[in-house]
C-alpha cells in the first residue's frame, strides 16, 4: 500500500499507525522525511517488535528484566540450546508472525518439533509463570505516558486452552495494577528504552508478573489488538 501518496492527497493533521507491518517497513521514516506528522517509531526502533533476537539483545544490553534465553541462527544451534533449558521451554520465531510465532513445548519431542517448524532464526527461553499483562505507554522521545494496564486472552479456546493467538479479547478494569508496580515497570522497562533511544510512539510491553517481579515477554511498538478496544472504551478524555 502506498501510504505516503494517500497521505499527500488527504493531508491528515496527524497519522496514527495501527498495525506493525508498516512500522517495521519504515512508514514513520518516510512520513517524517516529507514533514507529515505521524505517531510511531522509526524503522530501526520498530525492530523491538520486528525481531525477537534484536529485542532480546537490546533488553540484555540495557538490563531490562526478561526471561533467560539463547539465540539460534540455525537448527543445529537451536537443538543444542534446548539442552540448557528445563521443560516447559518457549520457542520463538525471530520475525513478525501475527501471534503465531511462539510455541510452548512441554516435552522434548514438542521442543524439537517447535524448533523445526519455527526455525532457523529463533529465540529459546525459559518458561515464566505468573499473570500476564499488557503495559502500553505513549512516548514522545523524552517522556512516557502510561495507559491503564489491560489483559488479553491468548489461548484460542474457552478455559484458556488451545494454541496461543494474538489475543481473542481484552479487558481493562483499572484495578489490575497498583501505583508502586506501575512505577516499577516505568522505571525498569519503559524509561530505559525511551532514555536510551528516544523512542517515539506506543511502546507496548507484554509482561509476566513473576514472583521475581515484572519480566518482559515481548515488546510491541503499537497499541495492542484487541487491547485498544478496552482502552478506548474507558477513555473519558479526547484521545487525539
Ligand atoms: P510473545 O509474542 O513473545 O509475547 O509470545 C506470545 C505469548 O506466548 C505471550 O503472550 C505469552 O502468553 C506466551 N509466552 C511468551 N514467552 C513466554 C515465556 N517466556 N514464558 C511463558 N509464556 C510465554
Ligand atoms: N494482543 C497482543 C498484540 O497486540 O500483539
Short mmCIF file of C-alpha atoms and ligand atoms in Angstrom, two decimals:
data_model
loop_
_atom_site.label_atom_id
_atom_site.label_comp_id
_atom_site.label_asym_id
_atom_site.label_seq_id
_atom_site.Cartn_x
_atom_site.Cartn_y
_atom_site.Cartn_z
CA UNK A 1 0.00 0.00 0.00
CA UNK A 2 1.25 3.45 -0.85
CA UNK A 3 0.58 5.21 2.45
CA UNK A 4 2.70 8.19 1.51
CA UNK A 5 0.77 9.17 -1.60
CA UNK A 6 -2.51 8.58 0.26
CA UNK A 7 -1.36 10.99 2.98
CA UNK A 8 -0.11 13.53 0.47
CA UNK A 9 -3.53 13.65 -1.17
CA UNK A 10 -5.61 13.62 2.06
CA UNK A 11 -3.29 15.88 4.15
CA UNK A 12 -4.19 14.46 7.57
CA UNK A 13 -3.38 16.61 10.64
CA UNK A 14 -1.93 13.51 12.23
CA UNK A 15 -1.42 9.87 11.24
CA UNK A 16 -1.56 7.18 13.94
CA UNK A 17 -0.25 3.82 12.76
CA UNK A 18 -2.22 0.80 13.95
CA UNK A 19 -0.57 -2.37 12.63
CA UNK A 20 3.05 -3.47 12.94
CA UNK A 21 3.93 -4.24 9.31
CA UNK A 22 4.09 -0.62 8.04
CA UNK A 23 6.08 0.42 11.14
CA UNK A 24 8.60 -2.35 10.58
CA UNK A 25 8.90 -1.39 6.92
CA UNK A 26 9.64 2.26 7.76
CA UNK A 27 6.42 4.25 7.25
CA UNK A 28 7.40 6.71 10.01
CA UNK A 29 10.77 7.50 8.42
CA UNK A 30 9.07 8.14 5.06
CA UNK A 31 6.36 10.40 6.54
CA UNK A 32 8.88 12.39 8.57
CA UNK A 33 11.09 12.95 5.54
CA UNK A 34 8.07 14.72 3.97
CA UNK A 35 7.19 16.56 7.22
CA UNK A 36 3.90 14.68 7.67
CA UNK A 37 3.07 14.35 11.41
CA UNK A 38 2.89 10.70 12.42
CA UNK A 39 2.78 8.72 15.69
CA UNK A 40 5.08 5.71 15.72
CA UNK A 41 8.71 4.60 15.98
CA UNK A 42 11.30 4.94 13.22
CA UNK A 43 12.13 1.74 11.36
CA UNK A 44 15.20 0.95 13.45
CA UNK A 45 13.24 1.14 16.72
CA UNK A 46 10.38 -0.89 15.25
CA UNK A 47 12.85 -3.79 15.32
CA UNK A 48 11.91 -4.10 19.00
CA UNK A 49 8.76 -5.75 17.67
CA UNK A 50 10.02 -6.88 14.25
CA UNK A 51 12.85 -9.07 15.53
CA UNK A 52 12.75 -11.10 18.73
CA UNK A 53 16.54 -11.54 18.52
CA UNK A 54 17.08 -7.77 18.30
CA UNK A 55 14.67 -7.17 21.19
CA UNK A 56 16.35 -9.76 23.37
CA UNK A 57 19.83 -8.34 22.76
CA UNK A 58 18.53 -4.86 23.43
CA UNK A 59 17.00 -5.92 26.76
CA UNK A 60 20.19 -7.70 27.78
CA UNK A 61 22.28 -4.61 26.93
CA UNK A 62 20.04 -2.33 28.99
CA UNK A 63 19.46 -4.77 31.85
CA UNK A 64 15.69 -4.86 31.29
CA UNK A 65 14.20 -7.82 33.18
CA UNK A 66 13.24 -10.65 30.83
CA UNK A 67 13.34 -14.44 30.59
CA UNK A 68 16.75 -16.14 30.38
CA UNK A 69 17.28 -17.02 26.73
CA UNK A 70 19.50 -18.32 23.97
CA UNK A 71 19.54 -17.22 20.34
CA UNK A 72 19.98 -19.56 17.41
CA UNK A 73 20.70 -18.84 13.77
CA UNK A 74 20.32 -22.40 12.55
CA UNK A 75 18.60 -25.61 13.57
CA UNK A 76 21.75 -27.23 14.90
CA UNK A 77 22.41 -24.33 17.30
CA UNK A 78 18.76 -24.42 18.33
CA UNK A 79 18.79 -28.14 19.11
CA UNK A 80 21.92 -27.68 21.24
CA UNK A 81 20.47 -24.66 23.03
CA UNK A 82 17.42 -26.68 24.07
CA UNK A 83 19.64 -28.76 26.38
CA UNK A 84 20.25 -25.73 28.55
CA UNK A 85 16.55 -25.27 29.43
CA UNK A 86 14.08 -27.13 31.60
CA UNK A 87 10.61 -28.02 30.37
CA UNK A 88 8.33 -26.42 29.50
CA UNK A 89 10.52 -24.35 27.18
CA UNK A 90 9.44 -21.44 24.97
CA UNK A 91 10.47 -21.33 21.30
CA UNK A 92 10.02 -18.07 19.34
CA UNK A 93 10.45 -17.29 15.66
CA UNK A 94 12.60 -14.19 15.12
CA UNK A 95 10.34 -12.21 12.75
CA UNK A 96 6.74 -10.98 12.66
CA UNK A 97 4.29 -13.87 12.90
CA UNK A 98 0.89 -12.34 13.78
CA UNK A 99 0.74 -14.08 17.16
CA UNK A 100 1.64 -17.49 15.72
CA UNK A 101 5.40 -17.44 16.17
CA UNK A 102 5.59 -18.74 19.73
CA UNK A 103 5.31 -22.35 20.87
CA UNK A 104 5.39 -23.51 24.49
CA UNK A 105 6.79 -27.04 24.37
CA UNK A 106 6.01 -29.43 27.21
CA UNK A 107 8.06 -32.43 26.07
CA UNK A 108 11.45 -32.86 24.35
CA UNK A 109 9.66 -34.05 21.20
CA UNK A 110 7.45 -30.95 21.15
CA UNK A 111 10.52 -28.76 21.62
CA UNK A 112 12.29 -30.33 18.62
CA UNK A 113 9.12 -30.05 16.52
CA UNK A 114 8.79 -26.37 17.52
CA UNK A 115 12.39 -25.65 16.54
CA UNK A 116 11.85 -27.35 13.19
CA UNK A 117 8.59 -25.58 12.41
CA UNK A 118 9.62 -22.05 13.53
CA UNK A 119 13.34 -22.04 12.61
CA UNK A 120 16.01 -21.31 11.56
CA UNK A 121 16.23 -17.93 13.37
CA UNK A 122 14.97 -18.45 16.89
CA UNK A 123 14.91 -17.30 20.47
CA UNK A 124 14.65 -20.11 23.01
CA UNK A 125 13.75 -19.05 26.51
CA UNK A 126 12.78 -20.19 29.96
CA UNK A 127 9.09 -20.54 30.72
CA UNK A 128 7.86 -17.82 33.09
CA UNK A 129 4.92 -18.23 35.39
CA UNK A 130 2.56 -15.55 36.55
CA UNK A 131 -0.19 -13.22 35.49
CA UNK A 132 0.30 -11.72 32.03
CA UNK A 133 -0.42 -8.05 31.42
CA UNK A 134 -0.16 -5.53 28.60
CA UNK A 135 1.55 -2.31 29.64
CA UNK A 136 1.34 0.40 26.98
CA UNK A 137 2.87 3.87 27.14
CA UNK A 138 2.70 6.75 24.67
CA UNK A 139 6.22 8.12 24.21
CA UNK A 140 7.50 11.32 22.57
CA UNK A 141 11.20 10.57 22.68
CA UNK A 142 11.63 12.04 26.17
CA UNK A 143 8.62 11.23 28.30
CA UNK A 144 6.32 8.23 28.60
CA UNK A 145 2.64 8.42 29.47
CA UNK A 146 1.23 5.03 30.51
CA UNK A 147 -2.28 3.87 29.74
CA UNK A 148 -4.11 1.72 32.22
CA UNK A 149 -2.99 -1.88 32.22
CA UNK A 150 -5.00 -4.32 30.10
CA UNK A 151 -5.12 -8.07 29.78
CA UNK A 152 -5.93 -10.12 26.72
CA UNK A 153 -6.98 -13.73 26.40
CA UNK A 154 -4.28 -15.56 24.47
CA UNK A 155 -5.47 -19.14 24.13
CA UNK A 156 -7.83 -19.82 21.23
CA UNK A 157 -10.42 -21.87 23.16
CA UNK A 158 -12.53 -21.29 26.25
CA UNK A 159 -11.00 -22.14 29.63
CA UNK A 160 -7.56 -20.93 28.48
CA UNK A 161 -6.96 -23.99 26.28
CA UNK A 162 -5.57 -24.47 22.78
CA UNK A 163 -2.76 -22.71 20.92
CA UNK A 164 -1.75 -19.10 21.56
CA UNK A 165 -3.19 -16.34 19.41
CA UNK A 166 -2.51 -12.60 19.13
CA UNK A 167 -5.44 -12.13 21.52
CA UNK A 168 -9.06 -13.34 21.44
CA UNK A 169 -10.44 -10.49 23.57
CA UNK A 170 -9.27 -7.97 26.15
CA UNK A 171 -10.35 -6.22 29.29
CA UNK A 172 -9.26 -3.34 31.47
CA UNK A 173 -10.83 -2.61 34.84
CA UNK A 174 -8.42 -0.14 36.42
CA UNK A 175 -7.66 -2.45 39.35
CA UNK A 176 -5.07 -4.67 37.69
CA UNK A 177 -2.13 -2.58 38.86
CA UNK A 178 -1.19 -0.58 41.96
CA UNK A 179 0.81 2.62 41.62
CA UNK A 180 4.02 1.15 43.08
CA UNK A 181 4.02 -1.60 40.44
CA UNK A 182 3.24 0.91 37.70
CA UNK A 183 6.26 2.98 38.80
CA UNK A 184 8.44 -0.09 38.92
CA UNK A 185 7.51 -1.04 35.35
CA UNK A 186 8.06 2.53 34.14
CA UNK A 187 11.49 2.62 35.83
CA UNK A 188 12.75 -0.83 34.85
CA UNK A 189 11.18 -1.37 31.42
CA UNK A 190 9.75 1.72 29.71
CA UNK A 191 12.07 4.57 30.79
CA UNK A 192 15.28 2.73 29.87
CA UNK A 193 14.01 2.34 26.28
CA UNK A 194 12.90 5.97 25.97
CA UNK A 195 16.09 7.29 27.59
CA UNK A 196 18.45 5.12 25.52
CA UNK A 197 17.00 5.54 22.03
CA UNK A 198 14.49 8.39 22.26
CA UNK A 199 11.63 6.08 21.38
CA UNK A 200 8.53 7.72 19.83
CA UNK A 201 5.11 6.11 19.51
CA UNK A 202 3.32 3.48 21.54
CA UNK A 203 5.65 1.24 23.47
CA UNK A 204 3.84 -1.93 24.49
CA UNK A 205 5.49 -4.27 26.95
CA UNK A 206 3.92 -7.70 27.26
CA UNK A 207 4.85 -8.59 30.84
CA UNK A 208 4.75 -11.65 33.02
CA UNK A 209 4.21 -10.70 36.67
CA UNK A 210 6.51 -13.33 38.14
CA UNK A 211 7.39 -13.97 41.79
CA UNK A 212 10.66 -12.08 40.99
CA UNK A 213 8.80 -9.08 39.63
CA UNK A 214 7.66 -7.99 36.16
CA UNK A 215 9.58 -9.51 33.23
CA UNK A 216 9.23 -8.64 29.54
CA UNK A 217 7.86 -11.37 27.26
CA UNK A 218 7.83 -9.13 24.20
CA UNK A 219 7.80 -5.56 23.01
CA UNK A 220 5.30 -4.27 20.51
CA UNK A 221 5.62 -0.80 19.03
CA UNK A 222 1.93 -0.04 18.60
CA UNK A 223 -1.31 -0.17 20.52
CA UNK A 224 -2.41 -3.73 21.24
CA UNK A 225 -5.04 -5.57 19.27
CA UNK A 226 -7.54 -6.22 20.94
CA UNK A 227 -6.36 -4.20 23.99
CA UNK A 228 -7.11 -0.90 22.20
CA UNK A 229 -10.83 -1.64 22.24
CA UNK A 230 -10.85 -1.91 26.03
CA UNK A 231 -8.65 1.18 26.44
CA UNK A 232 -10.67 3.42 24.12
CA UNK A 233 -13.90 2.30 25.72
CA UNK A 234 -12.71 3.51 29.12
CA UNK A 235 -11.15 6.73 27.96
CA UNK A 236 -13.00 9.81 29.18
CA UNK A 237 -10.90 12.50 27.50
CA UNK A 238 -10.27 13.13 23.83
CA UNK A 239 -7.73 10.61 22.55
CA UNK A 240 -6.44 12.95 19.84
P1 LIG B 1 5.25 -13.17 22.62
O1 LIG B 1 4.82 -12.91 21.20
O2 LIG B 1 6.71 -13.26 22.78
O3 LIG B 1 4.59 -12.24 23.61
O4 LIG B 1 4.64 -14.60 22.99
C1 LIG B 1 3.26 -14.84 22.83
C2 LIG B 1 2.66 -15.41 24.08
O5 LIG B 1 3.37 -16.59 24.48
C3 LIG B 1 2.78 -14.49 25.28
O6 LIG B 1 1.75 -13.54 25.28
C4 LIG B 1 2.70 -15.47 26.43
O7 LIG B 1 1.36 -15.85 26.68
C5 LIG B 1 3.45 -16.66 25.89
N1 LIG B 1 4.87 -16.59 26.29
C6 LIG B 1 5.87 -15.97 25.59
N2 LIG B 1 7.05 -16.07 26.23
C7 LIG B 1 6.81 -16.77 27.36
C8 LIG B 1 7.62 -17.19 28.45
N3 LIG B 1 8.94 -16.95 28.49
N4 LIG B 1 7.03 -17.87 29.45
C9 LIG B 1 5.70 -18.15 29.41
N5 LIG B 1 4.89 -17.78 28.43
C10 LIG B 1 5.41 -17.09 27.40
N1 LIG B 2 -2.74 -8.52 21.88
C1 LIG B 2 -1.38 -8.64 21.58
C2 LIG B 2 -0.87 -7.80 20.49
O1 LIG B 2 -1.50 -6.85 20.05
O2 LIG B 2 0.19 -8.10 19.99
#
